[in-house]
Coordinates of C-alpha atoms in Angstrom, one line a residue:
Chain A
X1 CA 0.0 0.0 0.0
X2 CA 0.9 3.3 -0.8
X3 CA 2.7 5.3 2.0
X4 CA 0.2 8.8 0.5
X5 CA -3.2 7.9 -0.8
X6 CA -4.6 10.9 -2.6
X7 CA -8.1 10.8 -3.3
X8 CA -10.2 13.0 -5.3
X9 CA -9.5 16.1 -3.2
X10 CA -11.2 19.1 -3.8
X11 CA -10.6 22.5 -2.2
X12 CA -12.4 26.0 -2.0
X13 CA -11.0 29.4 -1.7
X14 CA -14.2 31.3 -0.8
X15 CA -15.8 30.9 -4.0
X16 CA -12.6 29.5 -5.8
X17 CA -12.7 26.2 -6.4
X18 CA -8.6 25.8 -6.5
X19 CA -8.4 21.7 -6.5
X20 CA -10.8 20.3 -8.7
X21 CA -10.5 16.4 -7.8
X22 CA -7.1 15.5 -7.4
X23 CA -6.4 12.2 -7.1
X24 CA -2.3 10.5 -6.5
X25 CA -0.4 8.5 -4.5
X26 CA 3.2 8.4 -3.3
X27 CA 4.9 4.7 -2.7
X28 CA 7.6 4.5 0.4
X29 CA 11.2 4.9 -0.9
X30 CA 10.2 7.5 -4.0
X31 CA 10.1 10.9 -4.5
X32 CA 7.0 12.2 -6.4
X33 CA 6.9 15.9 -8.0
X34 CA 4.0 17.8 -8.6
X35 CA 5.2 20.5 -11.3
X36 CA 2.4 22.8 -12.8
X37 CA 2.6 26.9 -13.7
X38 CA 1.8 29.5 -10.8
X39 CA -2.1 29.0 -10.2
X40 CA -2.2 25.2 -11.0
X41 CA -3.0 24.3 -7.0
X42 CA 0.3 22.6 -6.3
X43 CA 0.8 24.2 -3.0
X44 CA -3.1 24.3 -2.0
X45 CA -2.5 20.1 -2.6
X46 CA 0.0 20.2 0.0
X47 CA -1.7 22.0 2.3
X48 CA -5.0 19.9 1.8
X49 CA -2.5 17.2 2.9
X50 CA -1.1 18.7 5.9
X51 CA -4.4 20.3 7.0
X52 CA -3.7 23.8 6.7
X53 CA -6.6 24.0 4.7
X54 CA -10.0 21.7 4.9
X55 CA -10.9 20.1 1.9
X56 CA -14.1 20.3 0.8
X57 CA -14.2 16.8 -0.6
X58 CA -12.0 14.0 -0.6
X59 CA -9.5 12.2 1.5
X60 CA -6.2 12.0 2.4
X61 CA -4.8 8.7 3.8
X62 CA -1.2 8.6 5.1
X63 CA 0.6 5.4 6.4
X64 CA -2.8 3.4 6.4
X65 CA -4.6 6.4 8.5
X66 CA -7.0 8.4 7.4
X67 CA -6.2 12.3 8.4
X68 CA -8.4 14.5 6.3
X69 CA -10.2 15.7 10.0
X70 CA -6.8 15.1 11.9
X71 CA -5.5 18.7 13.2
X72 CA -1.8 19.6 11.5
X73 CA -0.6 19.7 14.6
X74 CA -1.0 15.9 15.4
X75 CA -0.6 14.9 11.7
X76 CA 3.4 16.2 12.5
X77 CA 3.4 13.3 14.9
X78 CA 2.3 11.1 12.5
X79 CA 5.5 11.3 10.5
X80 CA 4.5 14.0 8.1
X81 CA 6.8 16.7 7.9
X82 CA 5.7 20.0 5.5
X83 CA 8.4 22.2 4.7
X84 CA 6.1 25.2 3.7
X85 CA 5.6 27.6 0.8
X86 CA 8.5 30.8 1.7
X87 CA 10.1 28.2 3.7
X88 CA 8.1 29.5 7.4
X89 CA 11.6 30.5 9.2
X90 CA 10.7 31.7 12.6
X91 CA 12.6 35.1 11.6
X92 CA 12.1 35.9 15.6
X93 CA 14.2 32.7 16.9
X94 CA 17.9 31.8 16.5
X95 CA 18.4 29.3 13.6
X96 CA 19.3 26.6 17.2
X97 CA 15.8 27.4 18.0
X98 CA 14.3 26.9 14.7
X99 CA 15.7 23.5 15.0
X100 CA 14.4 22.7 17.8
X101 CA 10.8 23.4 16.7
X102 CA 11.0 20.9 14.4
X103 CA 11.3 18.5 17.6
X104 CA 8.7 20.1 19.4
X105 CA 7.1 17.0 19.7
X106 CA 9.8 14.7 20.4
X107 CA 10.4 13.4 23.9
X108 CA 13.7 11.1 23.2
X109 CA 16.4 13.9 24.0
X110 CA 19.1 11.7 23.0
X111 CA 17.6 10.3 19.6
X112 CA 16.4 14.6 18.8
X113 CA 20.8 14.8 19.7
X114 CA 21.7 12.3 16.8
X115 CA 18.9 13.4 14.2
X116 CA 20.2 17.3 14.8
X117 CA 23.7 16.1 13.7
X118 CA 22.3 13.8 11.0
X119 CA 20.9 17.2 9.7
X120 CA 23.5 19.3 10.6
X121 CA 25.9 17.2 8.7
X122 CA 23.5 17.7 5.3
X123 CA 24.0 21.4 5.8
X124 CA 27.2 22.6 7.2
X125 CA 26.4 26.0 6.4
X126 CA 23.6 25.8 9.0
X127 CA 26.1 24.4 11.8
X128 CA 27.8 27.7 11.6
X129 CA 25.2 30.1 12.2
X130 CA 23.8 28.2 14.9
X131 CA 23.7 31.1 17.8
X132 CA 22.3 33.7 14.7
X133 CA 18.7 35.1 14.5
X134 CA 17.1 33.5 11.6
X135 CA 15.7 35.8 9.9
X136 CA 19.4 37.6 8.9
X137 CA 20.2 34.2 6.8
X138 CA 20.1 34.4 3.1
X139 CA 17.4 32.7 1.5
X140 CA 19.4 29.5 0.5
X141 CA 20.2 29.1 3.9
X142 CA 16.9 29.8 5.4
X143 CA 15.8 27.1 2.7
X144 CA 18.4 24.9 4.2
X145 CA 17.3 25.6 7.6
X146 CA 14.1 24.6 6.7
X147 CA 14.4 21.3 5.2
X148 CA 17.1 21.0 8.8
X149 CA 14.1 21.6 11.0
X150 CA 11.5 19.3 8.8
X151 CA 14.3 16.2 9.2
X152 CA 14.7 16.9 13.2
X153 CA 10.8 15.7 13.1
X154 CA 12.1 12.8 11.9
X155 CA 9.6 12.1 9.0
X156 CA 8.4 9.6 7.2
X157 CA 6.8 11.8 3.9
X158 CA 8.3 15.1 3.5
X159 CA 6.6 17.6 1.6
X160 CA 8.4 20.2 0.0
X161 CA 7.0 22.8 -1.2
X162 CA 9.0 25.0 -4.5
X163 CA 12.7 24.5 -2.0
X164 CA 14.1 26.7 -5.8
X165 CA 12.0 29.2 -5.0
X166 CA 14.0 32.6 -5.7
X167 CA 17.3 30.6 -5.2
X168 CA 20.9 31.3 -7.3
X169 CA 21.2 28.2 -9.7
X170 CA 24.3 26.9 -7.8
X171 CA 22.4 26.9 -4.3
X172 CA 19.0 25.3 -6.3
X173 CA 21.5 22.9 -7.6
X174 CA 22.9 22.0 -3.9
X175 CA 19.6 21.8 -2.7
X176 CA 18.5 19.3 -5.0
X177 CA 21.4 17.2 -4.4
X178 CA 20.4 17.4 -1.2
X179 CA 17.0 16.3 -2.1
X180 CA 18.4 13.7 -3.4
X181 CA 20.7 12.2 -0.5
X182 CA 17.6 12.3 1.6
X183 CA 15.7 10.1 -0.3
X184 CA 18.3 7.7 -0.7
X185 CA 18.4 7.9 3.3
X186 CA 14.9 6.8 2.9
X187 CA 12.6 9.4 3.6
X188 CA 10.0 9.9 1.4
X189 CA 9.4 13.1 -0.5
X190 CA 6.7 15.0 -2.1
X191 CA 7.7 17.7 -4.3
X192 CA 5.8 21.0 -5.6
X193 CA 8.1 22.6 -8.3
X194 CA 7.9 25.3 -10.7
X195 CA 11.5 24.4 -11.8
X196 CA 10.4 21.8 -13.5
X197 CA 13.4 20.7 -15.0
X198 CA 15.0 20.2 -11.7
X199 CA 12.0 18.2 -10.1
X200 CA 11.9 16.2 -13.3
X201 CA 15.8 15.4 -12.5
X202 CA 15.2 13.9 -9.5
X203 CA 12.1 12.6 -8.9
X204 CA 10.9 9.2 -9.9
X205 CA 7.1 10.2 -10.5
X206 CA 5.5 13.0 -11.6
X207 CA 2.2 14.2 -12.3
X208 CA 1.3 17.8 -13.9
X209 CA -0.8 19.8 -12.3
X210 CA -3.4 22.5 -14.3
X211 CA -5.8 24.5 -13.3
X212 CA -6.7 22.8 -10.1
X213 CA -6.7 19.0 -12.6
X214 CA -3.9 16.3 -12.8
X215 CA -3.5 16.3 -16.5
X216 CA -0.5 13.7 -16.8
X217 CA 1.2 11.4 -14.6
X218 CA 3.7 8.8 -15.2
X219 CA 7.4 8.1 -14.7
X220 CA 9.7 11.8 -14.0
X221 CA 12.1 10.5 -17.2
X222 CA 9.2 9.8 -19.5
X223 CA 7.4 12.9 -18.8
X224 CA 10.9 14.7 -19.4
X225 CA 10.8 13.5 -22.8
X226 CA 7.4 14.1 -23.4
X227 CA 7.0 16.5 -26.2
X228 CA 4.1 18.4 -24.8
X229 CA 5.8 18.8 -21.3
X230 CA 9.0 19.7 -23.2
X231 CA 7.2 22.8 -24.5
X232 CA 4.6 23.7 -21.6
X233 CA 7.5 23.6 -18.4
X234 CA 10.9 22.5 -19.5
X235 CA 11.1 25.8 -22.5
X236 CA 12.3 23.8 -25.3
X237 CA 10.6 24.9 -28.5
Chain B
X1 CA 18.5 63.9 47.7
X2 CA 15.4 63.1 50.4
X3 CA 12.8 64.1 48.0
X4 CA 14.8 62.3 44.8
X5 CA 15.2 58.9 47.0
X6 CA 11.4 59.1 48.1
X7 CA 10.4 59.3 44.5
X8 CA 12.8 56.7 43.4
X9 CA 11.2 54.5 45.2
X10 CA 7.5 54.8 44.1
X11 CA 8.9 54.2 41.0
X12 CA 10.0 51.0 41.6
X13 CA 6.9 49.9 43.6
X14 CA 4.4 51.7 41.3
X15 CA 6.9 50.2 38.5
X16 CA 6.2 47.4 39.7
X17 CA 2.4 47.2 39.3
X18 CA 2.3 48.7 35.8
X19 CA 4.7 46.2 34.7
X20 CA 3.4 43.1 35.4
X21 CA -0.5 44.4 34.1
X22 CA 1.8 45.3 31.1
X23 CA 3.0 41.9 30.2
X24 CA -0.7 40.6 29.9
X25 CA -1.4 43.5 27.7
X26 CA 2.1 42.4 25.7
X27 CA 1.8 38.4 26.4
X28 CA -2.1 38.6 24.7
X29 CA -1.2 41.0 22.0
X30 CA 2.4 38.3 21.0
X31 CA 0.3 35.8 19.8
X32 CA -3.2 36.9 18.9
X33 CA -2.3 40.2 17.9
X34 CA -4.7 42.2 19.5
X35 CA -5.5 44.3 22.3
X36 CA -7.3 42.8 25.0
X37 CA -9.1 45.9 27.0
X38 CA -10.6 43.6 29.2
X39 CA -7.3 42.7 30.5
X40 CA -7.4 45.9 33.4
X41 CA -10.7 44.1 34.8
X42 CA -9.0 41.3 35.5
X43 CA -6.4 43.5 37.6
X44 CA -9.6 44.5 39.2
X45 CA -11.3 41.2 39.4
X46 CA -7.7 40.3 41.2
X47 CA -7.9 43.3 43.4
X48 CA -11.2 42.2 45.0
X49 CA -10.3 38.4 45.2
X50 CA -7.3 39.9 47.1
X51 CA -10.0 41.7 49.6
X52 CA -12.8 38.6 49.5
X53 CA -10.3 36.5 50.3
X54 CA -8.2 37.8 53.3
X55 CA -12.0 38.6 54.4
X56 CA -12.5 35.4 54.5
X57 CA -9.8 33.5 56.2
X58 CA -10.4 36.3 58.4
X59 CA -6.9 38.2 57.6
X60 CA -8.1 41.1 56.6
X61 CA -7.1 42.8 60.0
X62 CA -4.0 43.7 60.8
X63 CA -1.7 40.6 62.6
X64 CA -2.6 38.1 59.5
X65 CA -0.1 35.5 59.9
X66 CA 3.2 35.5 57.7
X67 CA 1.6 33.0 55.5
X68 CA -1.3 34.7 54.6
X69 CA 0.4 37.3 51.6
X70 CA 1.5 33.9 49.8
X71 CA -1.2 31.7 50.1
X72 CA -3.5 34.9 49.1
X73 CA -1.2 35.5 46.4
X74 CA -1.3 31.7 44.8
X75 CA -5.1 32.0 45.1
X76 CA -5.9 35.1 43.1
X77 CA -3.6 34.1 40.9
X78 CA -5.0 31.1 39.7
X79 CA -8.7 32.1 40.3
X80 CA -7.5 35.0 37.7
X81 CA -5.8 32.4 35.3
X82 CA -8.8 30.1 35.5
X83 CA -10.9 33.7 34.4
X84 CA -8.6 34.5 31.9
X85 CA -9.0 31.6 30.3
X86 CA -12.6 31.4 30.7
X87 CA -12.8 34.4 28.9
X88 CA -10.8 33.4 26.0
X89 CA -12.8 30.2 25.2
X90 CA -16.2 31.9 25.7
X91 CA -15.4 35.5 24.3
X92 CA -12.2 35.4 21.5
X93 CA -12.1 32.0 20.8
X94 CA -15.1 31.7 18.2
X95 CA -13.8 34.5 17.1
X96 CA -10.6 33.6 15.9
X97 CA -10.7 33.9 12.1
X98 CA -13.1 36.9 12.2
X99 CA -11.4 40.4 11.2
X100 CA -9.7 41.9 14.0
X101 CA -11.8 44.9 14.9
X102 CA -14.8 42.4 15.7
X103 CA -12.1 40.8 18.3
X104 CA -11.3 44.4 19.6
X105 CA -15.0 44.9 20.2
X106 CA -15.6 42.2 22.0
X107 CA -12.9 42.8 24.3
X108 CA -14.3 46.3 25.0
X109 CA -17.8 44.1 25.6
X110 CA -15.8 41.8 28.2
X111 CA -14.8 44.6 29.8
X112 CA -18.1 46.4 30.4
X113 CA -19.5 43.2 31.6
X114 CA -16.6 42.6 33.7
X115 CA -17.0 46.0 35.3
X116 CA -20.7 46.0 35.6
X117 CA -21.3 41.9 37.1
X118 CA -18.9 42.7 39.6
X119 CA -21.1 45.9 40.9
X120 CA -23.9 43.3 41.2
X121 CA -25.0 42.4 45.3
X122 CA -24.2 39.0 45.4
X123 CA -20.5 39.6 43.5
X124 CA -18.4 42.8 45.2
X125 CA -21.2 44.9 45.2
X126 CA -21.3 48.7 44.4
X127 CA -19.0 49.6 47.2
X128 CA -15.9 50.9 48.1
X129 CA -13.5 48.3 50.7
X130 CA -10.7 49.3 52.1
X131 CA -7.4 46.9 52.0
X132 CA -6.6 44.2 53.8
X133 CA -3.8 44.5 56.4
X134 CA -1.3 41.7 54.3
X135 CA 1.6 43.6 55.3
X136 CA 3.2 44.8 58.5
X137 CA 3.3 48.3 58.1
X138 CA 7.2 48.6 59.2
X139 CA 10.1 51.0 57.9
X140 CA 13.2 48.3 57.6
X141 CA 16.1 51.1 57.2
X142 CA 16.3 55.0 56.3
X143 CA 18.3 56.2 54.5
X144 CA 18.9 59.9 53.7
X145 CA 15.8 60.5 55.9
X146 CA 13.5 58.2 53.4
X147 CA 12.5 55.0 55.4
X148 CA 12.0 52.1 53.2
X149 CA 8.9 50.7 53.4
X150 CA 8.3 46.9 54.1
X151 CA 5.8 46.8 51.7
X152 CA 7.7 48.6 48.8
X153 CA 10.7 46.0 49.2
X154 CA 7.7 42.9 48.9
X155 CA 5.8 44.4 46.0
X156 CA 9.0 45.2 44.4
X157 CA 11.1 41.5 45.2
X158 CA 7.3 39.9 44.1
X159 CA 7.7 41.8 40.7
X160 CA 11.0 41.0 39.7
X161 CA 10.7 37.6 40.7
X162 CA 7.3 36.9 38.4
X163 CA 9.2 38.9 35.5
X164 CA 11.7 37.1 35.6
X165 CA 10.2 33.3 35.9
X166 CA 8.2 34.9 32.8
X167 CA 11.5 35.8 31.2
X168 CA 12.8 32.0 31.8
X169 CA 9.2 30.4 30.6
X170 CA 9.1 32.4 27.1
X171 CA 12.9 32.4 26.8
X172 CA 14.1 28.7 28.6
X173 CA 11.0 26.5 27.7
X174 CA 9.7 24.2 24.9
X175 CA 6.4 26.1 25.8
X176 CA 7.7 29.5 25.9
X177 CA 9.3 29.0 22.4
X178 CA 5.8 27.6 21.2
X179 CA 4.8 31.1 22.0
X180 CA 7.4 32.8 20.6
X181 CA 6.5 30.7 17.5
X182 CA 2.6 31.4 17.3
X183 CA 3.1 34.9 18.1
X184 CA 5.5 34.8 14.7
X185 CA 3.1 33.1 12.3
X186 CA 0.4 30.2 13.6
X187 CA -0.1 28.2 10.6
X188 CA 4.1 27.6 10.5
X189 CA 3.8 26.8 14.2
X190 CA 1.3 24.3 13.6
X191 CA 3.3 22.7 10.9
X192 CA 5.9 22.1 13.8
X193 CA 3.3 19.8 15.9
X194 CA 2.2 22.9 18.6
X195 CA -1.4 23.1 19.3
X196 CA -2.0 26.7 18.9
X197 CA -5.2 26.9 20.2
X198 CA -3.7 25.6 24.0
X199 CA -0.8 27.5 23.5
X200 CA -3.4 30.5 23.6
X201 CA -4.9 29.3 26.3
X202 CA -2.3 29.3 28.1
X203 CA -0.8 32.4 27.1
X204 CA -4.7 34.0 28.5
X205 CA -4.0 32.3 31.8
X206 CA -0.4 33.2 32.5
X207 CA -1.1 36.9 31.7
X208 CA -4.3 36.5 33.6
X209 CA -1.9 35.6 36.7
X210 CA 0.1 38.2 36.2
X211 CA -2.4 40.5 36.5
X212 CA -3.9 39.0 39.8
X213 CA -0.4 39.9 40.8
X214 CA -1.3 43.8 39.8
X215 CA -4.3 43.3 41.7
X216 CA -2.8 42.0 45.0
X217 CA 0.0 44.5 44.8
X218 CA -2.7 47.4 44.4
X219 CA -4.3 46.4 47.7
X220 CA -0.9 46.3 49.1
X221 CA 0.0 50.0 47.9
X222 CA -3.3 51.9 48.1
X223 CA -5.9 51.3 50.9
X224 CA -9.0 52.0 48.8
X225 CA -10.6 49.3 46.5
X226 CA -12.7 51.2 44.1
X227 CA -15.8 49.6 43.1
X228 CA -15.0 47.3 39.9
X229 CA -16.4 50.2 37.3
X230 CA -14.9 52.9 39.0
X231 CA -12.4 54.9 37.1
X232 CA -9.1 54.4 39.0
X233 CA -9.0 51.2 37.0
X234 CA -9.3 52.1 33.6
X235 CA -6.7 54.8 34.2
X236 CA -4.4 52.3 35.9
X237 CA -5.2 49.6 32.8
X238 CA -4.2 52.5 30.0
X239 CA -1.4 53.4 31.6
X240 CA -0.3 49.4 32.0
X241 CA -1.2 49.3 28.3
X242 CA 0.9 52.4 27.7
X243 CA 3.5 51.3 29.2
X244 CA 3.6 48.5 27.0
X245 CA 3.2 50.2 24.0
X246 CA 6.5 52.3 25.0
X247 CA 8.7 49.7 25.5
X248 CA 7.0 47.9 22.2
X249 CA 4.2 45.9 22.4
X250 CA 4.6 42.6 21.9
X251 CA 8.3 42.3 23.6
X252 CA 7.9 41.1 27.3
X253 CA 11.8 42.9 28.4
X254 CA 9.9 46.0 27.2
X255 CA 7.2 45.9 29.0
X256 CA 9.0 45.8 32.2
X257 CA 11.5 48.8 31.1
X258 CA 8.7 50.6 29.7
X259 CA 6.8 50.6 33.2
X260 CA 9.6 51.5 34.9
X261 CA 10.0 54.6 32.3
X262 CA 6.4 55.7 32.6
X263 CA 6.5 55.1 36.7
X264 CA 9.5 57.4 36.5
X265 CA 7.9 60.0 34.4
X266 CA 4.7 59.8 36.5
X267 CA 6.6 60.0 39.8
X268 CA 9.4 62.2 39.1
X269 CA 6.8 64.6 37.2
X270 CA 4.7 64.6 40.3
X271 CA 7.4 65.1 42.4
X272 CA 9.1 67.7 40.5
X273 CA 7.0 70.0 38.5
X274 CA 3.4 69.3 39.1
X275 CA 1.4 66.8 40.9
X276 CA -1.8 67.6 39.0
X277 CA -0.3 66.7 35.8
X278 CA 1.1 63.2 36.5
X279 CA -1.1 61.5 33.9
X280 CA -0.3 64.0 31.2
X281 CA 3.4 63.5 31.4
X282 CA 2.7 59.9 30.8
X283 CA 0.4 60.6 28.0
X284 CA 3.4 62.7 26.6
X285 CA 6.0 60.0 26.9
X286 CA 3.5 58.2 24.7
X287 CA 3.0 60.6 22.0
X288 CA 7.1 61.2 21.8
X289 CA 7.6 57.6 21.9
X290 CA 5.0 57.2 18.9
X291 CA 6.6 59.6 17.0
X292 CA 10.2 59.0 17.4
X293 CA 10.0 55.1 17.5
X294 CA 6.8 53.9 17.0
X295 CA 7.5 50.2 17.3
X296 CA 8.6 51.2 21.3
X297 CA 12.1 51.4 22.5
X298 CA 12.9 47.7 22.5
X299 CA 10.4 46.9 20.3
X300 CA 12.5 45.9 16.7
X301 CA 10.5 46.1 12.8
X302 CA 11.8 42.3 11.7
X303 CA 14.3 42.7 8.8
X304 CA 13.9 39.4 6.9
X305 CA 15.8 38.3 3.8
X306 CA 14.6 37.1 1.0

């Protein structure tokens, strides 16, 4: 069974109707990219997943439980980490403090200890400015920072929402990587990209997102080479 | 120097009392962003529990036993919390993704209730009390010719103490930085696993202590309890709030540095030019403070990158 079970999720903005029916799921061990143009309702999916908004239809199961009512506070808990749209530094904390939030609701002191370091180690950049406010990083480091916090919670699914966002191509480049080595670490990852070229680098699935409607899914390399897709995201004519 | 020394010490004492009705006003406005002006009638409400209370357990007479400040102290302040967070479940709570100036109405309802069920018979009645004798009235030393006043030195090691166990809770704790995270952006903070909605809660409760604090202190300082709509209280709450506003609302070191600044300017004012002007100079500190650095002199504008 699937580790994300989509299912026909809709969501209204007032009287927008943003998701029309989206329906996906993302298997253990893969990484699966939404890409779509600004509008398309890639980051209202991912917060229809994480409950920071209520569907008005459909349901979202995660790791066999059903959490389209659950609160996003508890559905942290659940091994569901969302890494959010502007990367949500707390601009008011130290980058140490940040950190910790993401283990706000860890108990096991010793295993938050190693999991820090784990994270640490994936971003060196972050070690340094531990004792700094976080809201004087740059952005690649505040993006860093917040993928850092969203591994501390130690998650199973980790949804990422556009980490290129505004980013210098070497630092996207890096962060990708980084992507990367997390998933081979075996946490599973969920990504909303605009940089489509990127996502379709390193993903294994994709679907395309339009106007609030999945209009293609299938393997990231095949969808790379799709003609259409070529045109519509990737800029080759 | 006798005069100086006599007013330095009101400051501290009436420091005292504005500060810690300040940090409600600052705790509240952190991480709902809003004024809550019904916090001042919970200084009242913790006034008169003060006065109920000693009544009670019969202390309200001079020779209460050492005991009976603390104990009286632990009890307002949790009847307060308990209030405080009352309030916020009945009053803000449904409120909560309503515009803001509905909130800031209904706190200005809660606070007219406040004032007016508390003038009913069976509550506090429409009366005047005069303070309970907590305190031995007793000079501990003089200096310069200014004795120092048991009471000041209590209300004064009672303040510092509760600002600074605040300053540890919202600095030291997984809860305080739970605040500190809401009062930066909710939805984030939610995304980290905090229940924002107890974090409130709690946030109402502790400031609601804090001001039962005020209260007991006011019944310490002055001997006259005001009924709980007269208007000693809403002077005492705006210049709490002002005080808050001054050392930038939202920031719990200045709230306490900002009370200290506006007891000074009330005191040293009185003391020094004109009694019957206290509350303008205060008023004044307020406008120059708005105008010069309107985020309050610790109060920072967040630079973020992007």
């Amino acid at each position: 069974m699937a580790l994300l079970e989509v299912k026909d999720l809709h969501v209204h903005y007032g009287g927008i109707h943003a998701l029309k029916g989206v329906s996906f799921s993302v298997e253990a061990g893969t990484i699966v990219t939404l890409i779509g143009a600004n509008g398309a309702g890639k980051t209202t999916t991912l917060r229809g997943i994480s409950a920071l908004v209520k569907p008005s239809k459909g349901s979202v199961t995660f790791n066999g439980k059903v959490i389209t009512n659950t609160p996003p506070h508890e559905i942290v808990g659940l091994g569901l980490s969302h890494v959010p749209e502007g990367r949500g530094i707390f601009a008011n904390l130290s980058v140490d403090e940040n950190l910790q939030m993401g283990a706000y609701l860890r108990r096991d002191a010793a295993g938050v200890a190693k999991d820090r370091d784990k994270a640490l180690e994936l971003f060196p950049r972050i070690r340094e400015r531990l004792q700094q406010n976080a809201g004087t990083l740059s952005g690649g480091e505040q993006q860093m920072l917040a993928i850092a916090r969203a591994l501390i919670a130690r998650p199973k699914l980790l949804l990422l929402d556009e980490p290129s966002l505004g980013l210098a191509p070497q630092i996207v480049a890096l962060i990708f990587q980084i992507v990367k080595a997390i998933a081979k670490d075996g946490t599973t990852i969920l990504l909303v990209e605009q940089n489509a070229h990127m996502a379709l680098k390193v993903a294994t699935t994709a679907h395309v997102l339009e106007v609030g409607t999945l209009v293609k899914s299938g393997p990231a390399a095949e969808l790379a080479s799709d003609d259409a897709i070529r045109k519509a995201y990737l800029g080759v004519h | 120097m006798t005069t100086f020394l006599q007013t330095l010490v009101s400051t501290l004492s009436i420091g005292s009392l504005y500060a810690l009705i300040a940090l409600g006003y600052t705790l509240v406005y952190g991480v709902l962003r809003f004024i809550n002006f019904a916090h001042s009638d919970v200084v009242t409400l913790g006034t008169w529990i003060t006065v109920s209370l000693a009544g009670a357990f019969g202390w309200a007479a001079s020779g209460s036993p050492a005991f009976a400040l603390p104990v009286i102290l632990i009890l307002t302040m949790a009847i307060c919390a308990a209030v405080g967070i009352t309030l916020e479940f009945l009053a803000y709570r449904p409120l909560r993704r309503a515009p803001r100036l509905n909130v800031l109405i209904t706190a200005i309802g809660v606070s007219l209730f406040l004032q007016n069920f508390g003038q009913l018979k069976w509550v506090f009645g429409p009366r005047y009390a005069g303070s309970p004798a907590l305190l031995e009235d007793r000079t501990l030393v003089t200096v310069f010719g200014v004795g120092i006043q048991l009471v000041d030195v209590v209300i004064l090691l009672l303040a510092v103490g509760l600002v600074f166990a605040l300053e540890m809770l919202v600095f030291r704790t997984r809860l305080g930085r739970g605040m500190r995270a809401v009062s930066f952006d909710e939805r984030i903070a939610s995304l980290m696993g905090v229940n924002v909605n107890r974090v409130i809660t709690l946030t109402f409760g502790i400031g609601s202590a804090l001001a039962a604090a005020g209260g007991l202190i006011f019944t310490l300082k002055y001997s006259k309890i005001g009924q709980t709509a007269d208007q000693t209280w809403v002077l005492l709450g705006l210049k709490a709030f002002v005080a808050a506003v001054v050392g930038g609302i939202g920031n719990v070191r200045g709230a306490a540095a900002g009370a200290l600044l506006i007891a000074g300017v009330e005191q040293f004012g009185a003391a020094y030019l004109s009694p019957k002007l206290q509350d303008v100079y205060v008023f004044l500190i307020l406008i120059a403070v708005l105008l010069l650095k309107p985020s309050g002199l610790l109060g920072k504008a967040v630079t973020e990158k992007v």
